[in-house]
PDB file of C-alpha atoms in Angstrom:
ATOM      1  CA  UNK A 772     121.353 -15.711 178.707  1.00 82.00           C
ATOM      2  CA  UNK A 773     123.420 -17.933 180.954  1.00 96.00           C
ATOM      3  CA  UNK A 774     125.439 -15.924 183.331  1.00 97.00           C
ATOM      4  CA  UNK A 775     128.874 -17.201 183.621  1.00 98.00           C
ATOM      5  CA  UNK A 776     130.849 -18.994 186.455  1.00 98.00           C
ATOM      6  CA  UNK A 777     134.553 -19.760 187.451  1.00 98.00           C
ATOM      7  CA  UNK A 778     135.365 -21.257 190.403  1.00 98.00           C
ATOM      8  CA  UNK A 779     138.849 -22.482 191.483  1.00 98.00           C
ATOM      9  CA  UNK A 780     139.066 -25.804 193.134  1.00 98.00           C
ATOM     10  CA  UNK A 781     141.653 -25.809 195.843  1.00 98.00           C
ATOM     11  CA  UNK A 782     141.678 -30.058 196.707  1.00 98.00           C
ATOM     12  CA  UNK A 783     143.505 -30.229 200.086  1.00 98.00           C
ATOM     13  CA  UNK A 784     145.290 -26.679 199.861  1.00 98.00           C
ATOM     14  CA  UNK A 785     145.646 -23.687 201.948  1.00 98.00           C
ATOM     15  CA  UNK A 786     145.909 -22.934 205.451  1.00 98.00           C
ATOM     16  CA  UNK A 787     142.955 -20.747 207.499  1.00 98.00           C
ATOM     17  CA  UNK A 788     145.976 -17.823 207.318  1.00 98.00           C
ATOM     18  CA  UNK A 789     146.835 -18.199 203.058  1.00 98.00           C
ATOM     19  CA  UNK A 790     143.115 -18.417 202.783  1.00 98.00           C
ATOM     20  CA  UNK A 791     142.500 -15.106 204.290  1.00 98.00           C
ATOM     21  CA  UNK A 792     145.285 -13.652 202.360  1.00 98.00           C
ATOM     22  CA  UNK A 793     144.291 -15.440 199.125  1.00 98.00           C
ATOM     23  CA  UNK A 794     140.750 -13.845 199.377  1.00 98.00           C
ATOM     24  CA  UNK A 795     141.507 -10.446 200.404  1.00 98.00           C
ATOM     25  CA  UNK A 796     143.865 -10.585 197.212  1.00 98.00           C
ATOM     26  CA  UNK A 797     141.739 -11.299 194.956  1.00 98.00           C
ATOM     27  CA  UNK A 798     137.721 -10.309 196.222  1.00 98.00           C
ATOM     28  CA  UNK A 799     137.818  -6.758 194.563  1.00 98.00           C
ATOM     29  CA  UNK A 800     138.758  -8.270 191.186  1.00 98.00           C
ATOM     30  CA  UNK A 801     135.666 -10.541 191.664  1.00 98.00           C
ATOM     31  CA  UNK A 802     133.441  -7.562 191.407  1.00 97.00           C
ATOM     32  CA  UNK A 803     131.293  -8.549 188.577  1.00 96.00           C
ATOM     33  CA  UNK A 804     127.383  -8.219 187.188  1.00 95.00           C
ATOM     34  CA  UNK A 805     128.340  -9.993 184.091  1.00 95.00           C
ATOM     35  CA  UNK A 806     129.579 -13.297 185.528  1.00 97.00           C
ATOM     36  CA  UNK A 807     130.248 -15.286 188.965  1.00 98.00           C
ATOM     37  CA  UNK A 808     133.057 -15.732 190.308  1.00 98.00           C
ATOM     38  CA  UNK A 809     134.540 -18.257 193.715  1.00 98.00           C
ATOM     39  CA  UNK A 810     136.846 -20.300 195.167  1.00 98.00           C
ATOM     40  CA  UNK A 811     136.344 -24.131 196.656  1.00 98.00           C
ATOM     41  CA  UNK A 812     138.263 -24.426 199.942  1.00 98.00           C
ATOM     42  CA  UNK A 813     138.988 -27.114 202.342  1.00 98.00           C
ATOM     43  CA  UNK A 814     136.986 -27.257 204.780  1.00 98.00           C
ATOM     44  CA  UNK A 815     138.785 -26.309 207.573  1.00 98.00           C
ATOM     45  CA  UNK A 816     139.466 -22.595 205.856  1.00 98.00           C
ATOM     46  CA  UNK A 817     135.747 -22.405 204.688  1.00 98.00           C
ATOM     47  CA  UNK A 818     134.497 -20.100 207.871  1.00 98.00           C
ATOM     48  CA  UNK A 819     137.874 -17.906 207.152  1.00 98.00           C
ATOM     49  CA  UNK A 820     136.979 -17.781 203.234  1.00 98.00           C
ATOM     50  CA  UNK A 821     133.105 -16.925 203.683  1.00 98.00           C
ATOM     51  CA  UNK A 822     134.563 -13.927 206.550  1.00 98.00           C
ATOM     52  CA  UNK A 823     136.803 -12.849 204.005  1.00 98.00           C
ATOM     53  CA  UNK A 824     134.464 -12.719 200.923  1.00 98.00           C
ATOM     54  CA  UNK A 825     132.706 -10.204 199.684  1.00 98.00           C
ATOM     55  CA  UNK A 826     132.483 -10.887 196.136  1.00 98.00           C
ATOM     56  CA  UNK A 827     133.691 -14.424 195.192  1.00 98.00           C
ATOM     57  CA  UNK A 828     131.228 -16.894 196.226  1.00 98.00           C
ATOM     58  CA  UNK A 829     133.163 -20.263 198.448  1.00 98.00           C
ATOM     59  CA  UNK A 830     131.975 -23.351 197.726  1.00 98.00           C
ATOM     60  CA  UNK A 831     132.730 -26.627 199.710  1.00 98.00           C
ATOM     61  CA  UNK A 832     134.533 -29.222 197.947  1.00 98.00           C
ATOM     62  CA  UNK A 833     131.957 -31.954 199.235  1.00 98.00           C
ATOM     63  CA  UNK A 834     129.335 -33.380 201.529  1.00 98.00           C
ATOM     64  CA  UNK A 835     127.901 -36.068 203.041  1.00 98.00           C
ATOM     65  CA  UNK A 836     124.282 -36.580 202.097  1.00 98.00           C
ATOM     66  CA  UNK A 837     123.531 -37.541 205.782  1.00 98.00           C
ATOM     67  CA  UNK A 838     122.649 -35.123 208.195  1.00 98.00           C
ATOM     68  CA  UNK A 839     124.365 -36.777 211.031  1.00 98.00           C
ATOM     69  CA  UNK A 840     125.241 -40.030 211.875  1.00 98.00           C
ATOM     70  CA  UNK A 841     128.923 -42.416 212.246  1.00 98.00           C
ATOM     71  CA  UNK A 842     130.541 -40.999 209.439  1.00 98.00           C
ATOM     72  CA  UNK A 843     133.714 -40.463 210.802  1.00 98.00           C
ATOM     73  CA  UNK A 844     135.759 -37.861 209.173  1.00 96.00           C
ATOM     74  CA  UNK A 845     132.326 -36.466 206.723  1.00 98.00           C
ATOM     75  CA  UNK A 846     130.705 -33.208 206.916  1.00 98.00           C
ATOM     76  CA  UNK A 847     127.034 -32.692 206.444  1.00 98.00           C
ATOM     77  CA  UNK A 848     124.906 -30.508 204.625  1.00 98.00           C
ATOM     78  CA  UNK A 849     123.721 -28.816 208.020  1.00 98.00           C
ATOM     79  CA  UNK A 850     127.172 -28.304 209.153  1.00 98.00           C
ATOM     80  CA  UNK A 851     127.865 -26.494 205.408  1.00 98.00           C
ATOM     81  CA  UNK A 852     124.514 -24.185 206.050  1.00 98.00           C
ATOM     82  CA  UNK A 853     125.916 -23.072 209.315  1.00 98.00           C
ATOM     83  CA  UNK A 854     129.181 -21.725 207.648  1.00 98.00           C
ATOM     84  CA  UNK A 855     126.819 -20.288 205.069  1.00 98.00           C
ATOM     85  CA  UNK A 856     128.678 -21.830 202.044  1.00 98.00           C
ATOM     86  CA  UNK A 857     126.305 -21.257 198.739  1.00 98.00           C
ATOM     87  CA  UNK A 858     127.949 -23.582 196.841  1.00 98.00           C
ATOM     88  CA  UNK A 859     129.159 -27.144 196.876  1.00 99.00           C
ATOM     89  CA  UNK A 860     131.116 -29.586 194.648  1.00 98.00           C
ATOM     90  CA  UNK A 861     130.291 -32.886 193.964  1.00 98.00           C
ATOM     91  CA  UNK A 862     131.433 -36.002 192.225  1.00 97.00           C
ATOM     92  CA  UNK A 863     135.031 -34.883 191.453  1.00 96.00           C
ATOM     93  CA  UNK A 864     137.212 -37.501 189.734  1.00 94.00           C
ATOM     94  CA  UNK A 865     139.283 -37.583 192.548  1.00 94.00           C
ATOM     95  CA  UNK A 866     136.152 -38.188 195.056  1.00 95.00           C
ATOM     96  CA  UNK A 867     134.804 -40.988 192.524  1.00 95.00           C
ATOM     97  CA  UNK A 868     138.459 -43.047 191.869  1.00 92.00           C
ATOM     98  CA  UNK A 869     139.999 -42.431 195.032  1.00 95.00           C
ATOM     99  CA  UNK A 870     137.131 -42.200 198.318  1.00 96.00           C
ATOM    100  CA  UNK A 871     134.527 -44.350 196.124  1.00 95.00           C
ATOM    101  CA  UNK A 872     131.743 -41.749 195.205  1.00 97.00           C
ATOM    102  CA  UNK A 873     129.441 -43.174 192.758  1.00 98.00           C
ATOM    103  CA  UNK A 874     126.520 -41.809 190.315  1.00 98.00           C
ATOM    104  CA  UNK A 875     124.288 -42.630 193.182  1.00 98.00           C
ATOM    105  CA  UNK A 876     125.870 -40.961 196.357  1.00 98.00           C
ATOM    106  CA  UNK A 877     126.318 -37.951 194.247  1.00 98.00           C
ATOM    107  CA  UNK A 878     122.610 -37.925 193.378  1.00 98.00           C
ATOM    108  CA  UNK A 879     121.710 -38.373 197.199  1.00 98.00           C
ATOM    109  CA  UNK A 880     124.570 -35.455 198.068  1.00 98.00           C
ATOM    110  CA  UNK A 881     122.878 -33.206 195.089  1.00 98.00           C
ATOM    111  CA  UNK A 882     119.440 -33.420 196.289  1.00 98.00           C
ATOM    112  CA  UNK A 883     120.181 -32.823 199.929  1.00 98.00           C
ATOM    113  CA  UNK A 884     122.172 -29.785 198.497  1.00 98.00           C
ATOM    114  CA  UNK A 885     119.392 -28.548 197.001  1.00 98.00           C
ATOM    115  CA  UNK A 886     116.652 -29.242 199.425  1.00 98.00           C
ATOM    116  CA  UNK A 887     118.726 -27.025 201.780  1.00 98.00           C
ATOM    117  CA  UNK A 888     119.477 -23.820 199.307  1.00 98.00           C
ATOM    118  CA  UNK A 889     122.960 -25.007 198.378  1.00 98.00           C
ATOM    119  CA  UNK A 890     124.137 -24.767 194.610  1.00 98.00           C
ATOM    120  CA  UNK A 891     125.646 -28.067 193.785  1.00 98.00           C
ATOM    121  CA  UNK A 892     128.526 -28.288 191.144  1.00 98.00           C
ATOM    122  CA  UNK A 893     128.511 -31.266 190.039  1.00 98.00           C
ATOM    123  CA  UNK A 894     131.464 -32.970 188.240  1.00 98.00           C
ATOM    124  CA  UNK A 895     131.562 -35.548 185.438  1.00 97.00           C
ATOM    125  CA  UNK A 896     133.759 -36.675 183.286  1.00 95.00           C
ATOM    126  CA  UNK A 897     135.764 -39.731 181.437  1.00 95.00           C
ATOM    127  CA  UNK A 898     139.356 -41.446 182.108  1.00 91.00           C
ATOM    128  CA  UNK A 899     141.876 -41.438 178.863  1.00 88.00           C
ATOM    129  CA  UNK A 900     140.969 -44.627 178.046  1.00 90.00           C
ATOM    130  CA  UNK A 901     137.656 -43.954 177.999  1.00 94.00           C
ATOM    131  CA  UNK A 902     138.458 -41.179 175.334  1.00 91.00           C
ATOM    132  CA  UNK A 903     140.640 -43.419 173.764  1.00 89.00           C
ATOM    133  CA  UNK A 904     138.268 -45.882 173.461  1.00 95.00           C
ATOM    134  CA  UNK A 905     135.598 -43.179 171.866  1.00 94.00           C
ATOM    135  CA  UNK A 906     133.771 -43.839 175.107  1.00 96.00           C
ATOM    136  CA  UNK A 907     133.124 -40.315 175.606  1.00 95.00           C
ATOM    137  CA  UNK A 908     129.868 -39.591 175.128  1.00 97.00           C
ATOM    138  CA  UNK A 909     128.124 -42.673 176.477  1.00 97.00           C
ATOM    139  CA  UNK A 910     130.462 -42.120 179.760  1.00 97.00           C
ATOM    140  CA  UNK A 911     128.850 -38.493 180.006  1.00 98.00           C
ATOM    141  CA  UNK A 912     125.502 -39.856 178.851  1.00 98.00           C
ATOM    142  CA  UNK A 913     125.699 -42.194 182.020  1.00 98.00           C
ATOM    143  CA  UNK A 914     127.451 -40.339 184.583  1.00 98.00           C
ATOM    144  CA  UNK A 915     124.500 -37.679 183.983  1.00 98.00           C
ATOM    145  CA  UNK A 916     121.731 -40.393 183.916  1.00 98.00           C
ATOM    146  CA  UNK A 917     122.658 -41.692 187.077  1.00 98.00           C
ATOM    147  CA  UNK A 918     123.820 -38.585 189.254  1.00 98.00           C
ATOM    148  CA  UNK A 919     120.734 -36.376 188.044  1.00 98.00           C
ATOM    149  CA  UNK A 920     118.392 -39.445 188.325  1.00 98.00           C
ATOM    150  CA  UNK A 921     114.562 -38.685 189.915  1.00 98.00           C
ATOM    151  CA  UNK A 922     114.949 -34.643 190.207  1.00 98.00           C
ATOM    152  CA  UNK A 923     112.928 -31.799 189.200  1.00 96.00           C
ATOM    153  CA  UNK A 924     113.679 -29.920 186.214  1.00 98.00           C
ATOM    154  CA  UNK A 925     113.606 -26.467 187.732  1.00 97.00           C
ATOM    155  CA  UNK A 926     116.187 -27.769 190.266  1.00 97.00           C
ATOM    156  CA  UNK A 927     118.174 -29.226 187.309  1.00 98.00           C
ATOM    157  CA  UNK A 928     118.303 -26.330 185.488  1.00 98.00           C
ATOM    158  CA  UNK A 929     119.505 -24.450 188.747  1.00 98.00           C
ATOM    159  CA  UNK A 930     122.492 -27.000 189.309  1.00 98.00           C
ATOM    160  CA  UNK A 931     126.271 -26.298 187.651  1.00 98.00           C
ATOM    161  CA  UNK A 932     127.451 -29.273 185.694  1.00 98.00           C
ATOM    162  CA  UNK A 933     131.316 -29.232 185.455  1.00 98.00           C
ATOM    163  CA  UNK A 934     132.740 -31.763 182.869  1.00 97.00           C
ATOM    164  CA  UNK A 935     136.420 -32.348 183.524  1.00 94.00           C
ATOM    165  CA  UNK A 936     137.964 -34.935 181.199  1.00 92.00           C
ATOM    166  CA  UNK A 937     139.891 -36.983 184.173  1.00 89.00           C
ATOM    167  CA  UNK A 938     143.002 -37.327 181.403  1.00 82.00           C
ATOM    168  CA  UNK A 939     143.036 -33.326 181.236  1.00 78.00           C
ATOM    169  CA  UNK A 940     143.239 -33.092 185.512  1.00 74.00           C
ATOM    170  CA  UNK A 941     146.226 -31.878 187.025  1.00 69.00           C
ATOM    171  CA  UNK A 942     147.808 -33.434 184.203  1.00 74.00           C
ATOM    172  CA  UNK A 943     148.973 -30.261 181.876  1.00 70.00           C
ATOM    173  CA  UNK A 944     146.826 -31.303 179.155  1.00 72.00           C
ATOM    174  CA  UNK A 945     143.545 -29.946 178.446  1.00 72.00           C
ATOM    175  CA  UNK A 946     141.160 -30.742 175.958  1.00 84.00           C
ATOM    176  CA  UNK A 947     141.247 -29.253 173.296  1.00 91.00           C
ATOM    177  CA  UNK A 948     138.298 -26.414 172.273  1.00 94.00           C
ATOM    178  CA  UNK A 949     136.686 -28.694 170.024  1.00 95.00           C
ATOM    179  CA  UNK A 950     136.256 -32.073 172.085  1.00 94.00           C
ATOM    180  CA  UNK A 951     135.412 -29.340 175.142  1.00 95.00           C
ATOM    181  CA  UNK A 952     132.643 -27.936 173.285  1.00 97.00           C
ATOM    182  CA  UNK A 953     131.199 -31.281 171.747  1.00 96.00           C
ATOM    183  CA  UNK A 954     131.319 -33.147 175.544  1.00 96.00           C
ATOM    184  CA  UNK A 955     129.623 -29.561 177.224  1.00 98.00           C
ATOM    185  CA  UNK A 956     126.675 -29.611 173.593  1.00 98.00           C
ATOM    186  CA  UNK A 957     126.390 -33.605 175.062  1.00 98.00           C
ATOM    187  CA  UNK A 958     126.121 -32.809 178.677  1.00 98.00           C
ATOM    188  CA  UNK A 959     123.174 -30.168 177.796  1.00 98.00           C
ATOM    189  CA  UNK A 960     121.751 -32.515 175.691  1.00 98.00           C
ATOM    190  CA  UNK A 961     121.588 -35.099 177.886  1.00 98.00           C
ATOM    191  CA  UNK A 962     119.935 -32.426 180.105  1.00 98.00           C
ATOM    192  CA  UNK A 963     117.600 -31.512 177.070  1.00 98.00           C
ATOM    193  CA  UNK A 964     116.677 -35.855 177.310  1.00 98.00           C
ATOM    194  CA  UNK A 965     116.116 -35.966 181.200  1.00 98.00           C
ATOM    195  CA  UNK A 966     113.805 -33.035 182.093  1.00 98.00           C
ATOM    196  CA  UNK A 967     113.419 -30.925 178.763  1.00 98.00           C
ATOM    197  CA  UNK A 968     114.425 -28.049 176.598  1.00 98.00           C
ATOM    198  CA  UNK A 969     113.797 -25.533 179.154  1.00 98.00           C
ATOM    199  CA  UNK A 970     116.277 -26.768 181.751  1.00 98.00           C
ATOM    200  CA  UNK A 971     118.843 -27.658 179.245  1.00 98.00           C
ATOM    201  CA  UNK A 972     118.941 -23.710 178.055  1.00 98.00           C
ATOM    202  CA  UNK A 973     119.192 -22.950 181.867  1.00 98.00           C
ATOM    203  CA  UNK A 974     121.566 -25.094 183.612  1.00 98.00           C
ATOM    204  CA  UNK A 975     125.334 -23.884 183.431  1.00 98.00           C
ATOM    205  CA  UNK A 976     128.046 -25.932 182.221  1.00 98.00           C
ATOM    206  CA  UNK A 977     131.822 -25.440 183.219  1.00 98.00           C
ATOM    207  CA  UNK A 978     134.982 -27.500 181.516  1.00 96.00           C
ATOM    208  CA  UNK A 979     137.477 -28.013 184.010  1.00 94.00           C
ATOM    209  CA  UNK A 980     140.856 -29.450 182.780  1.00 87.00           C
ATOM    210  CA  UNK A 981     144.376 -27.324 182.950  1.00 86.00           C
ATOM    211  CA  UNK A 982     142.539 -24.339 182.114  1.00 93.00           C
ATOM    212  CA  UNK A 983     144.481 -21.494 182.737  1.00 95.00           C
ATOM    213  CA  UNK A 984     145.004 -17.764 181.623  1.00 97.00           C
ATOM    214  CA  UNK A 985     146.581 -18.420 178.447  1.00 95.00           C
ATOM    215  CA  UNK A 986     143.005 -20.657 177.590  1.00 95.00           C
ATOM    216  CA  UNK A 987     140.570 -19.493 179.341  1.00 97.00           C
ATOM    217  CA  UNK A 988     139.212 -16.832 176.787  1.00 96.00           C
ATOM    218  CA  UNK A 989     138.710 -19.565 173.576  1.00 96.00           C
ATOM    219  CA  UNK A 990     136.627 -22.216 175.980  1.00 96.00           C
ATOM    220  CA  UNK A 991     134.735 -19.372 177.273  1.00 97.00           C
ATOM    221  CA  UNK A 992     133.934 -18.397 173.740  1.00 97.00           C
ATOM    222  CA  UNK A 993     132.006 -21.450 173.002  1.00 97.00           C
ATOM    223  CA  UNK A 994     128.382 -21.450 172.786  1.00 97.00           C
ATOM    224  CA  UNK A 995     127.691 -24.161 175.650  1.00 98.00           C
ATOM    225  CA  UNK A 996     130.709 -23.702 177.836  1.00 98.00           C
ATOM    226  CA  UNK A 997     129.021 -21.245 180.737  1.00 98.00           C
ATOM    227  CA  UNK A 998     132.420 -21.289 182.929  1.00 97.00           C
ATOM    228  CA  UNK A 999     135.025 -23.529 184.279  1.00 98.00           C
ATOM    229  CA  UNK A1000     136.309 -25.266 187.363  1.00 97.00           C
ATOM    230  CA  UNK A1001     139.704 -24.428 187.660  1.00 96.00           C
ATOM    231  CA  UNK A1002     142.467 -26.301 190.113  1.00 94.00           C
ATOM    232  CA  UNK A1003     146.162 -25.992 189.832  1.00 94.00           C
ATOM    233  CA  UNK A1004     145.651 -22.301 188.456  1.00 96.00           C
ATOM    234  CA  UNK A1005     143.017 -20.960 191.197  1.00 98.00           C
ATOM    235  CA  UNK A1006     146.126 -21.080 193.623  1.00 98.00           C
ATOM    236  CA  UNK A1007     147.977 -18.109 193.024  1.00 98.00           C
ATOM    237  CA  UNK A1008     146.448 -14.784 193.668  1.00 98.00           C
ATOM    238  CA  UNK A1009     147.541 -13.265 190.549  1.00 98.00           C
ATOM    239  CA  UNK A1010     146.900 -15.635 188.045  1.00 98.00           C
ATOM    240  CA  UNK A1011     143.304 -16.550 188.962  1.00 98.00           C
ATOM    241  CA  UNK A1012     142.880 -12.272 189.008  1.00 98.00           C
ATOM    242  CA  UNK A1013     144.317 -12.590 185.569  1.00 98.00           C
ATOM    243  CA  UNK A1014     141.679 -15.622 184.288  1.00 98.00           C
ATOM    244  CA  UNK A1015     138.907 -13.372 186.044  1.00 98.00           C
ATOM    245  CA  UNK A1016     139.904  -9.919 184.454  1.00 97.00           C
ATOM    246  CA  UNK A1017     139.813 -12.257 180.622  1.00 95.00           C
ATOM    247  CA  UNK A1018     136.544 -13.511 181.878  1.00 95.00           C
ATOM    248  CA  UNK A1019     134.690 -10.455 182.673  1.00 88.00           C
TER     249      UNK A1019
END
């Protein structure tokens, strides 16, 4: 059975001193054998948020998939290991339409994740018109194909997959339960096509898309949802206690 993960995605928010207070907040809530819980910090609170956790896991909110080089303004996967960071996301919509990420640089960033013991979450997902256009599914099909390209199953099945719908993002809407469910049964089954049954039944899926307390319980209800990726929502102590205590 697929063990359950929510992680809060805090884009370019929170100061080294709110992170500290943030954590301490909400850690003992976090307490869990049944599911996983974390936070995705900036990177300048990262060190503060790994001091500070005890339960929630912190994940980076992304890498470069050099080690070292003239990258001005990038962080590596080395730099991540030495802050001890077990998690990492990838690929966000806001990474792939604003700083140009691309199915390829997230495949380099998720191997070099992996090859150094870091979980990647990696993020797909399709613009409105895209859905509009009933351009769902081949969008997923080919975000997935390309990012997940020339892997190993066992490290596929190992990875976290979150499909946002980029219409759903800090937008207020979210998809509904259905169309949730149906793009999360395509992303596993696009998993299934790439590297097999075994993997598909493994790897964890998140929807990420306005989810907040009020909807959290029905996605988590559905049989291939495993968690969710959570922004706007993740930012106050009490509400993202409140999402955790529903997802226990």
């Amino acid at each position: 059975m697929r063990k359950p993960i929510i992680v809060g995605n805090w884009k370019m928010n929170k100061t080294m001193k709110e992170t500290k207070e943030f954590i301490e907040a909400v850690d003992p809530a976090a307490a869990s054998e049944n599911a996983t819980f974390g936070i995705g910090a900036p990177f300048t609170a990262l060190s503060t948020a790994v001091a500070a956790a005890n339960n929630l896991i912190i994940a980076a909110e992304n890498c470069h998939f050099e080690d070292s080089g003239a990258f001005t303004g990038e962080v590596s996967v080395p730099m991540l290991q030495e802050v001890a960071v077990t998690h990492c996301i990838i690929g966000h919509s806001e990474r792939r339409t604003m700083f140009g990420d691309t199915d390829e640089t997230v495949n380099k960033k998720a191997k070099r994740l992996i090859e150094a013991g870091i979980t990647p979450i990696l993020c797909i997902g399709e613009t409105e018109a895209q859905y509009d256009a009933g351009e769902s599914e081949k969008v997923i099909r080919d975000q997935l194909t390309g990012s997940l390209a020339d892997m190993c199953a066992k490290c596929v099945a190992d990875i976290v997959i979150a499909y946002e719908p980029i219409w759903a993002i800090g937008t207020g809407k979210s998809a509904s339960v259905e169309i949730a469910e149906n793009c999360c049964r395509i992303v596993r089954d696009q998993v299934k096509v790439m590297y097999g049954e075994e993997a598909a039944e493994k790897v964890r899926v998140q929807y990420g898309g306005s989810v907040k307390p009020n909807n959290i319980a029905e996605y988590m209800a559905q049989p291939d949802i495993d968690g969710a990726l959570i922004g706007g929502a993740s930012l106050k102590a009490d509400s993202f206690i409140e999402i955790i205590e529903k997802t226990k």
